[in-house]
Short mmCIF file of C-alpha atoms in Angstrom, two decimals:
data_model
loop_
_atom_site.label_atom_id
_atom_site.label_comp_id
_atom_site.label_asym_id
_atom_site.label_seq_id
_atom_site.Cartn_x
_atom_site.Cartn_y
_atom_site.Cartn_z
CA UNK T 198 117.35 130.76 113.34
CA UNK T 199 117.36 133.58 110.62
CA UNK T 200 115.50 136.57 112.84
CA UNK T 201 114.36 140.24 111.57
CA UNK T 202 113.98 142.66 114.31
CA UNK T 203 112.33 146.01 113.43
CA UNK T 204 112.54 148.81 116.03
CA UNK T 205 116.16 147.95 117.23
CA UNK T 206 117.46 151.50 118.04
CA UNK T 207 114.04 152.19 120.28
CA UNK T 208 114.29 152.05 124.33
CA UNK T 209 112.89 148.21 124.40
CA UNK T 210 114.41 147.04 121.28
CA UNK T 211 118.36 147.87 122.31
CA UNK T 212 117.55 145.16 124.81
CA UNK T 213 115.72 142.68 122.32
CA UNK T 214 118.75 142.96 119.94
CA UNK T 215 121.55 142.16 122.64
CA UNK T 216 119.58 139.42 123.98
CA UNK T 217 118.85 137.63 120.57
CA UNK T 218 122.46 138.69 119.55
CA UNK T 219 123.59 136.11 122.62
CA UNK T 220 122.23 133.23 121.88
CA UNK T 221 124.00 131.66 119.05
CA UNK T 222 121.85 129.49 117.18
CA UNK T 223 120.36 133.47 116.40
CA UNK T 224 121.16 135.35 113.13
CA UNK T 225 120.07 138.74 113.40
CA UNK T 226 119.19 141.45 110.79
CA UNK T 227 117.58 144.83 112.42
CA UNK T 228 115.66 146.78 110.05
CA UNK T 229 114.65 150.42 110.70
CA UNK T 230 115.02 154.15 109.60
CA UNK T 231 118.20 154.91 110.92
CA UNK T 232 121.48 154.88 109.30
CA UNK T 233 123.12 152.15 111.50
CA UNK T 234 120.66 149.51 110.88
CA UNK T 235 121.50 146.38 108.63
CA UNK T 236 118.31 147.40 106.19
CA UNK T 237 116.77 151.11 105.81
CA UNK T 238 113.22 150.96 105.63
CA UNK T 239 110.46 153.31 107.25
CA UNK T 240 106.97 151.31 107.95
CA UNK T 241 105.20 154.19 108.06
CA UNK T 242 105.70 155.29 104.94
CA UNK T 243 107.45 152.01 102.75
CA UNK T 244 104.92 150.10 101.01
CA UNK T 245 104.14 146.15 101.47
CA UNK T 246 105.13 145.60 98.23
CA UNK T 247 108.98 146.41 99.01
CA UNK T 248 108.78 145.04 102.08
CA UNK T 249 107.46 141.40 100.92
CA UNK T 250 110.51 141.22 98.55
CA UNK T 251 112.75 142.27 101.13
CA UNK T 252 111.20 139.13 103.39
CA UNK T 253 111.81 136.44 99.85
CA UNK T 254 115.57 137.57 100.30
CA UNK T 255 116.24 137.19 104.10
CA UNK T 256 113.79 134.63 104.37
CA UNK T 257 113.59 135.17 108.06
CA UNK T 258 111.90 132.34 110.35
CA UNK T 259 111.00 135.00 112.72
CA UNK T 260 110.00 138.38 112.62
CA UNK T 261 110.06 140.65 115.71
CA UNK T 262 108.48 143.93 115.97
CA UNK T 263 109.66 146.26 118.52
CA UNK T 264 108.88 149.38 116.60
CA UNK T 265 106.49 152.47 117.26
CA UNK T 266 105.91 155.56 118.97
CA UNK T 267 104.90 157.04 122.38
CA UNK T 268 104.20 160.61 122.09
CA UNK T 269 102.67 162.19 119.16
CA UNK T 270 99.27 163.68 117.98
CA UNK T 271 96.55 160.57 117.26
CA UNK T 272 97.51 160.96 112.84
CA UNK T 273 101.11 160.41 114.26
CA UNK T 274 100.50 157.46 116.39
CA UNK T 275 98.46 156.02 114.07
CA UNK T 276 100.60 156.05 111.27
CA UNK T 277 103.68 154.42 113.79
CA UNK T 278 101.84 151.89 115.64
CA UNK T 279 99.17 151.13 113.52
CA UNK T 280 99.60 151.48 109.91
CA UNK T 281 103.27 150.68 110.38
CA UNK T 282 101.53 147.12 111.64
CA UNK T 283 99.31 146.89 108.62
CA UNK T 284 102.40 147.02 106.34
CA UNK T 285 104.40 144.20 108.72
CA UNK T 286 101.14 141.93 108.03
CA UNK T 287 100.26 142.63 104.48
CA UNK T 288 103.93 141.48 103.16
CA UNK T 289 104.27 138.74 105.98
CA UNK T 290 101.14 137.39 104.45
CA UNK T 291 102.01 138.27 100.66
CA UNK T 292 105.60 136.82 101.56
CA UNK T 293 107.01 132.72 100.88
CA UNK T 294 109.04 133.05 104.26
CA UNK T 295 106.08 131.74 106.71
CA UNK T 296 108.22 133.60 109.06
CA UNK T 297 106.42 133.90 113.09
CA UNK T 298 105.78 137.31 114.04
CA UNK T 299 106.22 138.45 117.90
CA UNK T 300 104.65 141.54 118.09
CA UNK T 301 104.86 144.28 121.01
CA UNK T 302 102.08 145.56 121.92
CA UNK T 303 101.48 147.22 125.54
CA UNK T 304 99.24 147.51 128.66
CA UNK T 305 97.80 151.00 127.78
CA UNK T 306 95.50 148.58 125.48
CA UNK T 307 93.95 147.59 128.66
CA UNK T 308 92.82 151.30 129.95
CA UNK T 309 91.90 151.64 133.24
CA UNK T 310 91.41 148.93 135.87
CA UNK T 311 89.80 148.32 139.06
CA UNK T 312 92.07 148.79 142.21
CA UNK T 313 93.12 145.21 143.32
CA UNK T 314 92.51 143.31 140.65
CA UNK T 315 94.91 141.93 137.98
CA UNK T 316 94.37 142.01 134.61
CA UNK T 317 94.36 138.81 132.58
CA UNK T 318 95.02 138.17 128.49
CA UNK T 319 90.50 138.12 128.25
CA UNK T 320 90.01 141.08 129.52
CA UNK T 321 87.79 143.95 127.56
CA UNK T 322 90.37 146.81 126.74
CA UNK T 323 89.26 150.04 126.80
CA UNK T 324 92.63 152.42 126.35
CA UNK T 325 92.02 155.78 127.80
CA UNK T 326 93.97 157.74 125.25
CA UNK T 327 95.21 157.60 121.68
CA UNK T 328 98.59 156.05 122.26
CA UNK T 329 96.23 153.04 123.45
CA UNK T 330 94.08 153.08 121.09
CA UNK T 331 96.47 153.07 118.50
CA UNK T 332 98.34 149.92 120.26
CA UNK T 333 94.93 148.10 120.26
CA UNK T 334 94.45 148.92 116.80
CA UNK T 335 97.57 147.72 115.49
CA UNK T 336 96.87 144.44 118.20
CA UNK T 337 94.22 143.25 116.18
CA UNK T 338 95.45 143.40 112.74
CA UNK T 339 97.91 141.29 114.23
CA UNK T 340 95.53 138.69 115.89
CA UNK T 341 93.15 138.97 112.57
CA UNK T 342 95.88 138.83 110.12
CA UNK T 343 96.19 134.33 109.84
CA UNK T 344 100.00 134.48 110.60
CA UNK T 345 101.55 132.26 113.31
CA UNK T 346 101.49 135.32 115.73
CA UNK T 347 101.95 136.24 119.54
CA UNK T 348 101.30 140.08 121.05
CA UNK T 349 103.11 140.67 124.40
CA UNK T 350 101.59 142.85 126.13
CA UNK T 351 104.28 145.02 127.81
CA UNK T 352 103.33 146.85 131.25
CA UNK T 353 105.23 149.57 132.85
CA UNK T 354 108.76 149.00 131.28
CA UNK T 355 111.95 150.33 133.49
CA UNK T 356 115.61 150.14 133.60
CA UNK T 357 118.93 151.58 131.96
CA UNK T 358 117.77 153.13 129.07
CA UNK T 359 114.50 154.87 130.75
CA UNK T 360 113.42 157.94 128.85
CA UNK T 361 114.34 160.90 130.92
CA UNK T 362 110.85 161.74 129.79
CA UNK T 363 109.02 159.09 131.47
CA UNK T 364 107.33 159.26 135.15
CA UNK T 365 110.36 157.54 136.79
CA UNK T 366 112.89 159.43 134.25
CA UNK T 367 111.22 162.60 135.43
CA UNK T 368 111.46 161.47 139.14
CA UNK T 369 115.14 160.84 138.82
CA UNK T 370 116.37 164.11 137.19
CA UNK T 371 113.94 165.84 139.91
CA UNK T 372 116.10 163.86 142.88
CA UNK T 373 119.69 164.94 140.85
CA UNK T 374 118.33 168.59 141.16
CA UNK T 375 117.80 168.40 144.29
CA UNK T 376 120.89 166.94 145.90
CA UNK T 377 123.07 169.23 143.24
CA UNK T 378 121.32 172.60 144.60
CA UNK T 379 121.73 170.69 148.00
CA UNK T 380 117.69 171.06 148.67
CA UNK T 381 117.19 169.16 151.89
CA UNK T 382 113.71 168.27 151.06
CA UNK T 383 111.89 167.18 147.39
CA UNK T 384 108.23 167.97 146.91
CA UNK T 385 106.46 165.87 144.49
CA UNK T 386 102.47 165.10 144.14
CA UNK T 387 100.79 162.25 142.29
CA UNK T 388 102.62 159.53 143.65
CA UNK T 389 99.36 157.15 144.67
CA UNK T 390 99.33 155.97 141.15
CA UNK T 391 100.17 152.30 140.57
CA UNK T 392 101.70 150.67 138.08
CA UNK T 393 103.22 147.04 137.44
CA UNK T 394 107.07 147.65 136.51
CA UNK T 395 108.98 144.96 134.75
CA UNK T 396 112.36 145.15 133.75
CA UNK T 397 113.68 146.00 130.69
CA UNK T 398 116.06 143.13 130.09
CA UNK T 399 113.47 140.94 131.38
CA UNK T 400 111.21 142.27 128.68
CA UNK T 401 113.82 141.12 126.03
CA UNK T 402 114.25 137.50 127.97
CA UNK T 403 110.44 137.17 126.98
CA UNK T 404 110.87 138.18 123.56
CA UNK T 405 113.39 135.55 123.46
CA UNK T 406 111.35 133.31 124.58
CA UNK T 407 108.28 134.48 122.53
CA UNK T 408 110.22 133.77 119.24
CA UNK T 409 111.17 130.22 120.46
CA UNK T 410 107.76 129.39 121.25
CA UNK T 411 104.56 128.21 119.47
CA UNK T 412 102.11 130.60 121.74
CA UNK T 413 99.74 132.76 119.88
CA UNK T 414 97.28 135.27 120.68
CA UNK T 415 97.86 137.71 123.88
CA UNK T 416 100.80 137.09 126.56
CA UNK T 417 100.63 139.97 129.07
CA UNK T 418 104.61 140.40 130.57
CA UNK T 419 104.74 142.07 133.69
CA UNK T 420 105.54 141.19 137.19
CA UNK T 421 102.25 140.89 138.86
CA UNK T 422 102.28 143.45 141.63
CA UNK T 423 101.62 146.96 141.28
CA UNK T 424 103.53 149.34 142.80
CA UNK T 425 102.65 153.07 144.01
CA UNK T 426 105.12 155.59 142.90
CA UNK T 427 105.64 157.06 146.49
CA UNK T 428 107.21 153.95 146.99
CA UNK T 429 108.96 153.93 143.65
CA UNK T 430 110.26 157.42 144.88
CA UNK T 431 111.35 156.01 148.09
CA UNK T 432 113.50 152.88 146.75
CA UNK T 433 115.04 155.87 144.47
CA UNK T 434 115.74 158.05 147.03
CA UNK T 435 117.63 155.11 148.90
CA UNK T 436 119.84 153.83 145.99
CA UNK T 437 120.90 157.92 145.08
CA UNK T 438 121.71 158.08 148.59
CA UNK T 439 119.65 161.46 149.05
CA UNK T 440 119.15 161.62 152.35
CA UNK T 441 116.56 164.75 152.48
CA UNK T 442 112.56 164.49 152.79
CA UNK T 443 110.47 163.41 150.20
CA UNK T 444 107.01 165.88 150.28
CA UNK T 445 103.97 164.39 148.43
CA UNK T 446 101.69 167.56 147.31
CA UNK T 447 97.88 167.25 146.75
CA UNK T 448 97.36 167.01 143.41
CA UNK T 449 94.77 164.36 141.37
CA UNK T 450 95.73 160.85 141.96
CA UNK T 451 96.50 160.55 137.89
CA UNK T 452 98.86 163.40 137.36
CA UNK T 453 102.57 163.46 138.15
CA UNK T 454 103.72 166.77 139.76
CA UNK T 455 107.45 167.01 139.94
CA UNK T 456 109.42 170.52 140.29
CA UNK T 457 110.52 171.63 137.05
CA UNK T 458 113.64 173.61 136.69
CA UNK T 459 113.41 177.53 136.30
CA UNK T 460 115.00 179.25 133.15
CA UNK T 461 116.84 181.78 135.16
CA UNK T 462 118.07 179.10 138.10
CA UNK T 463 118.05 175.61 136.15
CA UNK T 464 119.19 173.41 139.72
CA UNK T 465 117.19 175.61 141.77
CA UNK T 466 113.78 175.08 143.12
CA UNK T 467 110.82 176.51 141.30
CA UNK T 468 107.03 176.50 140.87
CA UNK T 469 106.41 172.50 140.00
CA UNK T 470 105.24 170.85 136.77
CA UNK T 471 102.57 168.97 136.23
CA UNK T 472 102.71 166.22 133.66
CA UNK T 473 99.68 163.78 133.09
CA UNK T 474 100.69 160.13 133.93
CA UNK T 475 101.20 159.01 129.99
CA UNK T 476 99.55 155.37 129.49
CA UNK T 477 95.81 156.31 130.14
CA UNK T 478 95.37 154.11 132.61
CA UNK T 479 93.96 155.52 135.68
CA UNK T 480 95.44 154.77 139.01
CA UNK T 481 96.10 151.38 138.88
CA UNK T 482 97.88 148.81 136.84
CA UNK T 483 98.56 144.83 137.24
CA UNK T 484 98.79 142.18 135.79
CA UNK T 485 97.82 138.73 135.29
CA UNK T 486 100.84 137.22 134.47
CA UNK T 487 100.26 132.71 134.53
CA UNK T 488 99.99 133.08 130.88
CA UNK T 489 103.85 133.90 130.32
CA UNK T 490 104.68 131.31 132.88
CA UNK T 491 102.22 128.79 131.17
CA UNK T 492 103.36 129.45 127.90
CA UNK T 493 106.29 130.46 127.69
CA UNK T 494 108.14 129.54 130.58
CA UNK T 495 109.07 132.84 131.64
CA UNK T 496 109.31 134.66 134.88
CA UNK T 497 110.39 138.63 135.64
CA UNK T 498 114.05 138.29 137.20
CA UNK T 499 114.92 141.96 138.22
CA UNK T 500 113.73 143.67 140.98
CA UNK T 501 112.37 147.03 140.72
CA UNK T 502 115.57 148.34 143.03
CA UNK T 503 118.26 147.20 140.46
CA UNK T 504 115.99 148.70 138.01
CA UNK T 505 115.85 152.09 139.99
CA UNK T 506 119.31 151.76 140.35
CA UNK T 507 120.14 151.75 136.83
CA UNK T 508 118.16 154.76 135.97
CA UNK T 509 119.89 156.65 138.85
CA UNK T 510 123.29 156.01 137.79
CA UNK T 511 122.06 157.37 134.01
CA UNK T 512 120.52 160.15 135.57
CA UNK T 513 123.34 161.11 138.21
CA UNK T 514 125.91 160.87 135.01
CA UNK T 515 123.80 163.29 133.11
CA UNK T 516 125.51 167.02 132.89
#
């Protein structure tokens, strides 16, 4: 199986490559903008046109999309996750391959949720945020667009390879602070928000199994249990072996408040930051995940303390 994955230097599609690369019935190409993938081509910017001719040579049977962007202004976004989409579509359609696309698409689509319940595939989305919005966007081209097409819709992805960036990437550089300055105690606020975390690897087992499959529409990939980050915090806390006491500050259930290092005394304690919790989604996240059991025959593996264990042992490396 001839497959083209776009996006394969990003955090989820490192993952997607090595697990496609390990089954070998799979012939890979990656395609992207930098210089160490098989093909150089930038979808925000490359036309359809160039694309489509690229797609007659390869002649790919599947097409996986793992490409786009997180942060950004809502022109940026757009252009990454949206138009980037548009171009993936137009030469899929204008192309002879009739290759299957397996787009990622993501649970900030969904926007906010009531507490307790999980969120199914049917569900009205209503992203809180441009990131979201752009996702949804580029979603629907995707279901609109005729081709033999699935969208998994990724939740709270964790793991090796967590952006030091991200709520629990934040979290564990705040923790190696701490136990380098030898605080006894970590303050941190906004930890009642909950979120469904799914592995990273077991992110790239569904892809796998996406590309294998004849599902099409929306498959939501998650674990099905939402998780608050105090106790997030807590499993951390246990696998870096930091044996101080973990403060939770008042501060709005939707915000993240973690100390933030001082420019004079980097390791030292200092007045915290306060970072916005980045998917839109209010305080709680899960979801409904029989349809990736159903059809695709896939189930989350890892359990969030491996996963916090990996991004410990990235952080605790980090100089």
């Amino acid at each position: 199986m001839r497959v083209l994955l776009i996006g394969a230097n990003g955090y989820l599609g490192r993952y997607v490559a090595d697990r496609l690369l390990a089954d070998p019935a799979v012939q890979l190409t990656a395609l992207g903008r930098g210089d160490d993938a098989d093909v150089r081509f930038d979808l925000a910017t490359g036309s359809p046109g160039a694309l489509t001719r690229f797609l007659d040579a390869v002649h790919p049977g599947v097409v996986v999309n793992c490409a786009g962007a997180t942060r950004g202004g809502a022109r940026e976004l757009t252009r990454h996750n949206t138009v980037a989409v548009a171009t993936i579509c137009e030469s899929l359609r204008r192309s002879s391959c009739g290759a299957r696309l397996v787009h990622l698409g993501c649970a900030s689509e969904y926007g906010p949720s009531q507490p307790g319940s999980s969120t199914a595939e049917d569900a009205v989305p209503r992203p809180g945020g441009p990131y979201g919005v752009s996702k949804l966007a580029a979603t629907e081209l995707v279901l609109g667009s005729g081709l033999d097409a699935v969208v998994l819709r990724i939740f709270s992805p964790v793991g090796p390879g967590t952006p030091a960036g991200s709520p629990l990437g934040r979290l564990a550089e705040a923790m190696r602070r701490a136990m380098q300055s030898g605080d006894s105690e970590l303050k941190l606020g906004g930890l009642g928000v909950q979120r469904d975390f799914v592995d990273v690897r077991d992110v790239a087992r569904a892809v796998h199994a996406a590309s294998l499959s004849a599902a099409q529409g929306v498959v939501n990939i998650g674990t099905g249990r939402a998780v608050r980050l105090r106790e997030a915090a807590s499993v951390l806390a246990r696998v870096a072996g930091f044996g101080g006491a973990l403060h939770e500050l008042d501060s709005p259930p939707a915000r993240l408040v973690i100390p933030g290092p001082s420019p004079e005394h980097p390791g030292a304690g200092s007045p915290p930051a306060t970072y916005p919790y980045p998917d839109g989604c209010g305080t709680w996240q899960q979801a409904d995940v029989r349809t990736a059991r159903d059809r695709l025959g896939w189930r989350p593996r890892i359990q969030l303390e491996e996963s916090l264990a990996d991004i410990w042992m990235e952080a605790a490396c980090r100089i």
